[in-house]
mmCIF file of C-alpha atoms and ligand atoms in Angstrom:
data_model
loop_
_atom_site.group_PDB
_atom_site.id
_atom_site.type_symbol
_atom_site.label_atom_id
_atom_site.label_comp_id
_atom_site.label_asym_id
_atom_site.label_seq_id
_atom_site.Cartn_x
_atom_site.Cartn_y
_atom_site.Cartn_z
ATOM 1 C CA MET A 1 -7.285 110.171 86.896
ATOM 2 C CA ALA A 2 -8.320 108.674 83.640
ATOM 3 C CA ARG A 3 -7.680 105.229 82.482
ATOM 4 C CA ILE A 4 -5.036 105.448 79.621
ATOM 5 C CA ILE A 5 -6.314 103.430 76.515
ATOM 6 C CA ASP A 6 -3.130 101.774 75.326
ATOM 7 C CA GLY A 7 -3.469 101.693 71.538
ATOM 8 C CA LYS A 8 -0.040 99.938 71.125
ATOM 9 C CA LYS A 9 -1.092 97.069 73.428
ATOM 10 C CA ILE A 10 -4.562 96.674 71.782
ATOM 11 C CA ALA A 11 -2.977 96.959 68.159
ATOM 12 C CA ALA A 12 -0.174 94.402 69.077
ATOM 13 C CA GLU A 13 -2.720 91.858 70.403
ATOM 14 C CA THR A 14 -5.051 92.314 67.398
ATOM 15 C CA ARG A 15 -2.153 91.993 64.887
ATOM 16 C CA GLU A 16 -1.210 88.781 66.503
ATOM 17 C CA ASP A 17 -4.707 87.572 66.103
ATOM 18 C CA ILE A 18 -4.804 88.624 62.407
ATOM 19 C CA LYS A 19 -1.412 86.940 61.877
ATOM 20 C CA ARG A 20 -2.825 83.625 63.402
ATOM 21 C CA ARG A 21 -5.929 83.803 61.323
ATOM 22 C CA ALA A 22 -3.942 84.663 58.130
ATOM 23 C CA ALA A 23 -1.750 81.651 58.752
ATOM 24 C CA GLU A 24 -4.753 79.401 59.098
ATOM 25 C CA PHE A 25 -6.224 80.780 55.945
ATOM 26 C CA THR A 26 -3.012 80.290 53.998
ATOM 27 C CA ALA A 27 -2.653 76.660 55.261
ATOM 28 C CA GLU A 28 -6.239 75.941 54.217
ATOM 29 C CA THR A 29 -6.162 77.584 50.800
ATOM 30 C CA GLY A 30 -2.644 78.243 49.737
ATOM 31 C CA VAL A 31 -3.531 81.933 49.329
ATOM 32 C CA VAL A 32 -1.293 84.509 50.953
ATOM 33 C CA PRO A 33 -3.128 87.841 51.603
ATOM 34 C CA GLY A 34 -1.563 90.590 49.381
ATOM 35 C CA LEU A 35 -1.597 94.237 49.712
ATOM 36 C CA ALA A 36 -0.320 96.973 47.076
ATOM 37 C CA VAL A 37 0.420 100.408 48.207
ATOM 38 C CA ILE A 38 1.024 102.981 45.615
ATOM 39 C CA ILE A 39 2.818 106.177 46.756
ATOM 40 C CA VAL A 40 3.257 109.113 44.310
ATOM 41 C CA GLY A 41 5.946 111.751 45.054
ATOM 42 C CA GLU A 42 8.206 112.412 47.890
ATOM 43 C CA ASN A 43 5.938 113.518 50.850
ATOM 44 C CA PRO A 44 8.080 112.511 53.857
ATOM 45 C CA ALA A 45 5.192 111.832 56.116
ATOM 46 C CA SER A 46 3.626 109.623 53.522
ATOM 47 C CA LYS A 47 6.867 107.676 53.033
ATOM 48 C CA VAL A 48 6.817 106.903 56.738
ATOM 49 C CA TYR A 49 3.221 105.630 56.761
ATOM 50 C CA VAL A 50 3.921 103.424 53.717
ATOM 51 C CA ARG A 51 7.006 102.094 55.142
ATOM 52 C CA ASN A 52 5.022 101.156 58.461
ATOM 53 C CA LYS A 53 2.219 99.595 56.384
ATOM 54 C CA HIS A 54 4.834 97.511 54.390
ATOM 55 C CA LYS A 55 6.416 96.366 57.658
ATOM 56 C CA ALA A 56 3.117 95.416 59.470
ATOM 57 C CA CYS A 57 2.177 93.441 56.299
ATOM 58 C CA LEU A 58 5.386 91.482 56.420
ATOM 59 C CA GLU A 59 5.109 90.848 60.163
ATOM 60 C CA ALA A 60 1.570 89.454 59.647
ATOM 61 C CA GLY A 61 2.835 87.109 56.892
ATOM 62 C CA PHE A 62 1.179 89.065 54.009
ATOM 63 C CA ARG A 63 2.545 89.789 50.632
ATOM 64 C CA SER A 64 3.274 93.475 50.465
ATOM 65 C CA ASP A 65 4.137 95.399 47.248
ATOM 66 C CA VAL A 66 5.109 99.149 47.429
ATOM 67 C CA ILE A 67 4.905 100.811 44.216
ATOM 68 C CA GLU A 68 6.830 104.172 44.143
ATOM 69 C CA MET A 69 5.877 106.560 41.386
ATOM 70 C CA SER A 70 7.420 109.868 40.580
ATOM 71 C CA GLU A 71 6.068 113.275 41.499
ATOM 72 C CA ASP A 72 5.245 114.044 37.902
ATOM 73 C CA THR A 73 3.158 110.846 37.394
ATOM 74 C CA THR A 74 0.185 111.487 35.170
ATOM 75 C CA ASN A 75 -3.427 110.555 35.842
ATOM 76 C CA ASP A 76 -3.240 108.017 32.916
ATOM 77 C CA GLU A 77 -0.057 106.406 34.338
ATOM 78 C CA LEU A 78 -1.540 106.141 37.806
ATOM 79 C CA LEU A 79 -4.844 104.681 36.557
ATOM 80 C CA ALA A 80 -2.901 102.251 34.318
ATOM 81 C CA LYS A 81 -0.934 101.132 37.426
ATOM 82 C CA ILE A 82 -4.244 100.394 39.229
ATOM 83 C CA GLU A 83 -5.568 98.389 36.251
ATOM 84 C CA GLU A 84 -2.436 96.208 36.379
ATOM 85 C CA LEU A 85 -2.906 95.627 40.032
ATOM 86 C CA LYS A 86 -6.794 95.081 39.623
ATOM 87 C CA ALA A 87 -5.724 92.087 37.288
ATOM 88 C CA ASP A 88 -3.252 90.685 39.724
ATOM 89 C CA ASP A 89 -4.867 87.718 41.548
ATOM 90 C CA GLY A 90 -2.158 87.818 44.220
ATOM 91 C CA ILE A 91 -3.131 91.280 45.271
ATOM 92 C CA HIS A 92 -6.321 91.479 47.398
ATOM 93 C CA GLY A 93 -6.036 95.152 48.540
ATOM 94 C CA ILE A 94 -5.040 98.210 46.654
ATOM 95 C CA LEU A 95 -4.197 101.454 48.564
ATOM 96 C CA VAL A 96 -3.184 104.773 47.061
ATOM 97 C CA GLN A 97 -1.441 106.820 49.753
ATOM 98 C CA LEU A 98 -3.068 110.241 50.122
ATOM 99 C CA PRO A 99 -2.444 113.103 49.649
ATOM 100 C CA LEU A 100 -1.683 112.905 45.994
ATOM 101 C CA PRO A 101 0.205 115.632 44.216
ATOM 102 C CA ARG A 102 -2.214 118.413 43.333
ATOM 103 C CA HIS A 103 -2.222 117.739 39.596
ATOM 104 C CA LEU A 104 -3.771 114.281 40.057
ATOM 105 C CA ASP A 105 -7.508 113.606 40.323
ATOM 106 C CA GLU A 106 -7.960 112.064 43.626
ATOM 107 C CA LYS A 107 -11.636 111.241 43.043
ATOM 108 C CA ALA A 108 -11.089 109.456 39.716
ATOM 109 C CA VAL A 109 -8.155 107.519 41.251
ATOM 110 C CA LEU A 110 -10.064 106.412 44.339
ATOM 111 C CA GLU A 111 -12.917 105.341 42.127
ATOM 112 C CA ALA A 112 -10.631 103.390 39.799
ATOM 113 C CA ILE A 113 -9.877 100.934 42.667
ATOM 114 C CA PRO A 114 -12.420 98.008 42.506
ATOM 115 C CA PRO A 115 -14.675 97.993 45.560
ATOM 116 C CA GLU A 116 -13.576 94.555 46.403
ATOM 117 C CA LYS A 117 -10.020 95.584 46.640
ATOM 118 C CA ASP A 118 -10.643 98.841 48.276
ATOM 119 C CA VAL A 119 -9.108 98.102 51.721
ATOM 120 C CA ASP A 120 -9.181 101.816 52.709
ATOM 121 C CA ALA A 121 -12.944 101.840 52.202
ATOM 122 C CA PHE A 122 -12.898 105.164 50.360
ATOM 123 C CA HIS A 123 -14.776 104.061 47.150
ATOM 124 C CA VAL A 124 -18.281 105.420 46.683
ATOM 125 C CA VAL A 125 -19.716 101.897 46.879
ATOM 126 C CA ASN A 126 -18.033 101.014 50.114
ATOM 127 C CA THR A 127 -19.024 104.559 51.571
ATOM 128 C CA GLY A 128 -22.618 103.808 50.660
ATOM 129 C CA LYS A 129 -22.503 100.413 52.378
ATOM 130 C CA ILE A 130 -21.248 101.981 55.501
ATOM 131 C CA MET A 131 -24.242 104.184 55.435
ATOM 132 C CA LEU A 132 -26.525 101.292 55.047
ATOM 133 C CA GLY A 133 -24.714 99.456 57.887
ATOM 134 C CA ASP A 134 -24.062 96.436 55.611
ATOM 135 C CA TYR A 135 -20.349 96.629 54.812
ATOM 136 C CA ASP A 136 -17.288 94.413 53.972
ATOM 137 C CA PHE A 137 -14.659 97.001 54.780
ATOM 138 C CA LEU A 138 -14.553 100.026 57.178
ATOM 139 C CA PRO A 139 -12.263 102.969 56.909
ATOM 140 C CA CYS A 140 -9.212 101.951 59.110
ATOM 141 C CA THR A 141 -9.188 104.858 61.541
ATOM 142 C CA PRO A 142 -12.897 104.753 62.618
ATOM 143 C CA ALA A 143 -12.721 101.027 62.611
ATOM 144 C CA GLY A 144 -9.738 101.187 64.895
ATOM 145 C CA VAL A 145 -11.511 103.540 67.265
ATOM 146 C CA MET A 146 -14.484 101.014 67.390
ATOM 147 C CA LYS A 147 -12.153 98.219 68.136
ATOM 148 C CA MET A 148 -10.531 100.123 71.054
ATOM 149 C CA LEU A 149 -13.886 100.912 72.540
ATOM 150 C CA GLU A 150 -14.879 97.330 72.167
ATOM 151 C CA TYR A 151 -11.626 96.040 73.739
ATOM 152 C CA GLU A 152 -12.112 98.637 76.576
ATOM 153 C CA LYS A 153 -15.623 97.221 77.162
ATOM 154 C CA ILE A 154 -16.991 100.787 76.672
ATOM 155 C CA ASP A 155 -20.651 100.399 75.672
ATOM 156 C CA VAL A 156 -21.891 103.014 73.227
ATOM 157 C CA THR A 157 -25.578 102.146 73.444
ATOM 158 C CA GLY A 158 -27.776 105.109 74.345
ATOM 159 C CA ARG A 159 -24.746 107.352 75.189
ATOM 160 C CA GLU A 160 -24.137 110.826 73.970
ATOM 161 C CA CYS A 161 -21.347 110.710 71.401
ATOM 162 C CA VAL A 162 -19.915 113.792 69.986
ATOM 163 C CA VAL A 163 -17.573 113.602 66.985
ATOM 164 C CA VAL A 164 -15.517 116.843 66.152
ATOM 165 C CA GLY A 165 -14.624 116.826 62.569
ATOM 166 C CA ARG A 166 -16.646 115.676 59.425
ATOM 167 C CA SER A 167 -13.914 114.536 56.957
ATOM 168 C CA ASN A 168 -14.821 111.683 54.596
ATOM 169 C CA ILE A 169 -12.070 109.549 56.076
ATOM 170 C CA VAL A 170 -12.510 110.064 59.742
ATOM 171 C CA GLY A 171 -15.433 112.190 61.101
ATOM 172 C CA LYS A 172 -18.324 111.084 58.853
ATOM 173 C CA PRO A 173 -17.750 107.400 58.996
ATOM 174 C CA MET A 174 -16.941 107.677 62.659
ATOM 175 C CA ALA A 175 -20.394 109.195 63.355
ATOM 176 C CA MET A 176 -22.028 106.460 61.395
ATOM 177 C CA LEU A 177 -20.277 103.609 63.226
ATOM 178 C CA LEU A 178 -21.157 105.188 66.550
ATOM 179 C CA LEU A 179 -24.745 105.433 65.230
ATOM 180 C CA HIS A 180 -24.834 101.854 64.145
ATOM 181 C CA ALA A 181 -23.587 101.112 67.693
ATOM 182 C CA ASN A 182 -26.683 102.691 69.027
ATOM 183 C CA GLY A 183 -25.083 105.918 70.240
ATOM 184 C CA THR A 184 -26.803 109.250 70.116
ATOM 185 C CA VAL A 185 -24.495 111.051 67.778
ATOM 186 C CA THR A 186 -23.752 114.717 67.272
ATOM 187 C CA VAL A 187 -21.286 115.906 64.647
ATOM 188 C CA CYS A 188 -19.364 119.241 64.986
ATOM 189 C CA HIS A 189 -17.243 121.058 62.499
ATOM 190 C CA SER A 190 -15.664 124.501 62.014
ATOM 191 C CA LYS A 191 -18.994 126.234 61.629
ATOM 192 C CA THR A 192 -20.415 124.852 64.935
ATOM 193 C CA ARG A 193 -21.429 127.561 67.314
ATOM 194 C CA ASP A 194 -20.221 127.292 70.915
ATOM 195 C CA LEU A 195 -18.294 124.002 70.434
ATOM 196 C CA GLY A 196 -17.572 123.646 74.003
ATOM 197 C CA GLU A 197 -21.373 123.643 74.850
ATOM 198 C CA VAL A 198 -21.705 120.692 72.583
ATOM 199 C CA THR A 199 -18.564 118.758 73.524
ATOM 200 C CA ARG A 200 -19.469 119.027 77.319
ATOM 201 C CA ARG A 201 -22.499 117.000 76.494
ATOM 202 C CA ALA A 202 -20.364 114.008 75.325
ATOM 203 C CA ASP A 203 -20.222 110.752 77.338
ATOM 204 C CA ILE A 204 -17.901 109.614 74.307
ATOM 205 C CA LEU A 205 -15.948 112.376 72.698
ATOM 206 C CA VAL A 206 -13.944 111.609 69.461
ATOM 207 C CA VAL A 207 -11.842 114.446 68.065
ATOM 208 C CA ALA A 208 -10.503 114.485 64.529
ATOM 209 C CA ILE A 209 -9.654 118.146 63.381
ATOM 210 C CA GLY A 210 -6.058 118.457 62.926
ATOM 211 C CA LYS A 211 -5.266 121.302 65.439
ATOM 212 C CA ALA A 212 -2.779 120.644 68.200
ATOM 213 C CA ASP A 213 -4.092 120.554 71.750
ATOM 214 C CA PHE A 214 -7.387 122.311 70.683
ATOM 215 C CA ILE A 215 -9.916 120.466 72.973
ATOM 216 C CA THR A 216 -9.110 121.709 76.512
ATOM 217 C CA GLY A 217 -10.358 120.436 79.930
ATOM 218 C CA ASP A 218 -13.134 123.050 80.226
ATOM 219 C CA MET A 219 -14.641 121.538 77.062
ATOM 220 C CA VAL A 220 -14.934 118.019 78.433
ATOM 221 C CA LYS A 221 -17.613 116.682 80.894
ATOM 222 C CA GLU A 222 -16.381 114.893 84.083
ATOM 223 C CA GLY A 223 -16.097 111.151 83.446
ATOM 224 C CA ALA A 224 -16.165 111.349 79.617
ATOM 225 C CA VAL A 225 -14.284 108.812 77.383
ATOM 226 C CA VAL A 226 -11.957 110.910 75.110
ATOM 227 C CA ILE A 227 -10.559 109.494 71.876
ATOM 228 C CA ASP A 228 -7.863 111.635 70.288
ATOM 229 C CA VAL A 229 -7.528 110.977 66.441
ATOM 230 C CA GLY A 230 -5.433 114.078 65.861
ATOM 231 C CA MET A 231 -1.805 113.703 64.774
ATOM 232 C CA ASN A 232 0.044 117.115 64.633
ATOM 233 C CA ARG A 233 3.829 117.795 64.479
ATOM 234 C CA ARG A 234 4.847 120.407 66.895
ATOM 235 C CA GLU A 235 7.694 122.680 66.089
ATOM 236 C CA ASP A 236 10.039 120.700 68.081
ATOM 237 C CA GLY A 237 9.191 117.612 65.955
ATOM 238 C CA LYS A 238 7.114 115.816 68.576
ATOM 239 C CA LEU A 239 3.771 114.324 67.692
ATOM 240 C CA THR A 240 0.805 115.754 69.572
ATOM 241 C CA GLY A 241 -2.986 115.152 69.263
ATOM 242 C CA ASP A 242 -5.961 117.420 69.086
ATOM 243 C CA VAL A 243 -6.677 117.117 72.747
ATOM 244 C CA ASP A 244 -4.806 118.980 75.382
ATOM 245 C CA PHE A 245 -3.933 115.865 77.319
ATOM 246 C CA ALA A 246 -2.718 117.840 80.467
ATOM 247 C CA SER A 247 -6.084 119.524 80.998
ATOM 248 C CA VAL A 248 -8.384 116.835 79.781
ATOM 249 C CA GLU A 249 -7.080 113.647 81.356
ATOM 250 C CA PRO A 250 -7.767 114.584 84.949
ATOM 251 C CA LYS A 251 -11.496 115.072 83.906
ATOM 252 C CA ALA A 252 -11.805 112.083 81.633
ATOM 253 C CA SER A 253 -12.632 108.483 82.773
ATOM 254 C CA ALA A 254 -10.612 107.021 79.804
ATOM 255 C CA ILE A 255 -8.405 108.719 77.188
ATOM 256 C CA THR A 256 -6.261 107.828 74.258
ATOM 257 C CA PRO A 257 -2.658 109.260 74.272
ATOM 258 C CA VAL A 258 -0.843 110.555 71.116
ATOM 259 C CA PRO A 259 1.315 108.937 70.192
ATOM 260 C CA GLY A 260 0.353 105.389 71.239
ATOM 261 C CA GLY A 261 -3.399 105.735 70.921
ATOM 262 C CA VAL A 262 -5.494 105.629 67.622
ATOM 263 C CA GLY A 263 -2.357 105.704 65.463
ATOM 264 C CA PRO A 264 -1.302 102.132 65.835
ATOM 265 C CA MET A 265 -4.856 100.856 65.319
ATOM 266 C CA THR A 266 -5.151 102.347 61.912
ATOM 267 C CA ILE A 267 -2.630 100.082 60.212
ATOM 268 C CA THR A 268 -3.921 97.117 62.186
ATOM 269 C CA MET A 269 -7.407 97.579 60.612
ATOM 270 C CA LEU A 270 -5.692 97.853 57.194
ATOM 271 C CA LEU A 271 -4.379 94.346 57.820
ATOM 272 C CA GLU A 272 -7.945 93.132 58.960
ATOM 273 C CA ASN A 273 -9.436 94.664 55.777
ATOM 274 C CA THR A 274 -6.776 92.904 53.574
ATOM 275 C CA LEU A 275 -7.387 89.594 55.105
ATOM 276 C CA THR A 276 -11.063 89.976 54.665
ATOM 277 C CA ALA A 277 -10.473 90.929 50.959
ATOM 278 C CA ALA A 278 -8.459 87.869 50.485
ATOM 279 C CA LYS A 279 -11.053 85.625 52.146
ATOM 280 C CA LYS A 280 -13.959 87.060 50.037
ATOM 281 C CA LYS A 281 -11.976 86.517 46.859
ATOM 282 C CA THR A 282 -11.128 82.921 47.732
ATOM 283 C CA LYS A 283 -14.326 81.691 49.052
HETATM 284 P P1 NAP B 1 -9.506 117.165 57.696
HETATM 285 O O1 NAP B 1 -9.983 116.584 56.346
HETATM 286 O O2 NAP B 1 -8.666 118.380 57.678
HETATM 287 O O3 NAP B 1 -10.836 117.516 58.522
HETATM 288 C C1 NAP B 1 -10.876 118.326 59.672
HETATM 289 C C2 NAP B 1 -12.166 118.563 60.183
HETATM 290 O O4 NAP B 1 -12.058 119.347 61.425
HETATM 291 C C3 NAP B 1 -13.139 119.280 59.210
HETATM 292 O O5 NAP B 1 -14.442 118.707 59.223
HETATM 293 C C4 NAP B 1 -13.213 120.701 59.870
HETATM 294 O O6 NAP B 1 -14.446 121.389 59.846
HETATM 295 C C5 NAP B 1 -13.109 120.339 61.392
HETATM 296 N N1 NAP B 1 -12.483 121.444 62.039
HETATM 297 C C6 NAP B 1 -11.409 122.227 61.752
HETATM 298 N N2 NAP B 1 -11.176 123.274 62.613
HETATM 299 C C7 NAP B 1 -12.190 123.121 63.464
HETATM 300 C C8 NAP B 1 -12.693 123.900 64.743
HETATM 301 N N3 NAP B 1 -12.041 124.975 65.051
HETATM 302 N N4 NAP B 1 -13.801 123.401 65.373
HETATM 303 C C9 NAP B 1 -14.440 122.353 65.017
HETATM 304 N N5 NAP B 1 -14.140 121.592 63.886
HETATM 305 C C10 NAP B 1 -13.041 122.127 63.191
HETATM 306 O O7 NAP B 1 -8.740 116.090 58.669
HETATM 307 P P2 NAP B 1 -8.907 114.490 58.753
HETATM 308 O O8 NAP B 1 -8.247 113.905 57.769
HETATM 309 O O9 NAP B 1 -10.222 114.041 59.362
HETATM 310 O O10 NAP B 1 -7.930 114.354 60.128
HETATM 311 C C11 NAP B 1 -8.010 114.952 61.304
HETATM 312 C C12 NAP B 1 -6.923 114.714 62.235
HETATM 313 O O11 NAP B 1 -6.682 113.314 62.414
HETATM 314 C C13 NAP B 1 -5.502 115.127 61.678
HETATM 315 O O12 NAP B 1 -4.640 115.525 62.755
HETATM 316 C C14 NAP B 1 -4.998 113.867 61.046
HETATM 317 O O13 NAP B 1 -3.544 113.830 61.049
HETATM 318 C C15 NAP B 1 -5.570 112.920 62.110
HETATM 319 N N6 NAP B 1 -5.509 111.554 61.454
HETATM 320 C C16 NAP B 1 -5.014 110.485 62.230
HETATM 321 C C17 NAP B 1 -5.150 109.211 61.852
HETATM 322 C C18 NAP B 1 -4.533 108.165 62.692
HETATM 323 O O14 NAP B 1 -4.354 107.054 62.212
HETATM 324 N N7 NAP B 1 -4.438 108.316 63.977
HETATM 325 C C19 NAP B 1 -5.747 108.926 60.631
HETATM 326 C C20 NAP B 1 -6.353 109.985 59.911
HETATM 327 C C21 NAP B 1 -6.265 111.256 60.323
HETATM 328 P P3 NAP B 1 -14.957 121.844 58.333
HETATM 329 O O15 NAP B 1 -15.531 120.540 57.622
HETATM 330 O O16 NAP B 1 -16.104 122.729 58.665
HETATM 331 O O17 NAP B 1 -13.833 122.459 57.622
#
């Protein structure tokens, strides 16, 4: 039987700590950490994420601005909005909710956010800093996974870490953080031959592919730590991960559930990054 890693509990404790540190910072400086989230269009999942971010900011005592822009917003209009927020001293973090409508230039938009306000850590400067291991912000989901491992006292040093998925927002930075933590890291993707053969080597297996229940018990080593980043909507509307919990949990030593695993950590790390941005601006 695996230990269930309770993301909700870890997130709640971490948010309390962030709230306390933010209150101390505000008392000392008079500055309230501020996050602006821009959402373009009507994507229902994005709306839920943005609402949750807004709520989490308010609960932590932050300023939270949500800027809703219509589906037919142009690149110039979106870039002008970012310019406005760039100049706003009360806003320390700017986040553009992805995915953007197809006609918008995601790369140009992400690079318009100044690195010091890039609390998603998607700007090329922040991406480069992560590569070097000398960073101010980490992308929220991989940072949340590292926080969970630390909380659970799971030492990465010298262990076989396998990351399945190589996206810029999860898989690649995840691999880099495990490497910085002295893991021996392998990254798999859709062209990996005999995926099961690689995943069975993992002491720590992190899965971020976006395919419901894809990793099954026969692909996991006895005693592995399994972190499921996946968030997939089943036909019945229920949320499920990339890991088949029923067959993997009996083999794992520790596992994150979906929901209630990595998900709650992502917004928590966004709060952490916003507080960091406010402190760096103020010092
Ligand atoms: P993505 O950009 O679609 O990337 C998926 C990755 O999985 C790609 O690298 C792809 O390989 C790989 N892949 C696809 N099919 C595969 C297969 N059969 N075998 C091995 N690798 C395969 O997805 P993402 O943005 O990283 O997100 C991944 C999942 O995490 C999604 O379910 C997403 O909803 C979830 N997510 C959760 C959170 C959270 O807060 N919990 C945050 C972000 C994302 P190629 O590169 O070869 O195509």
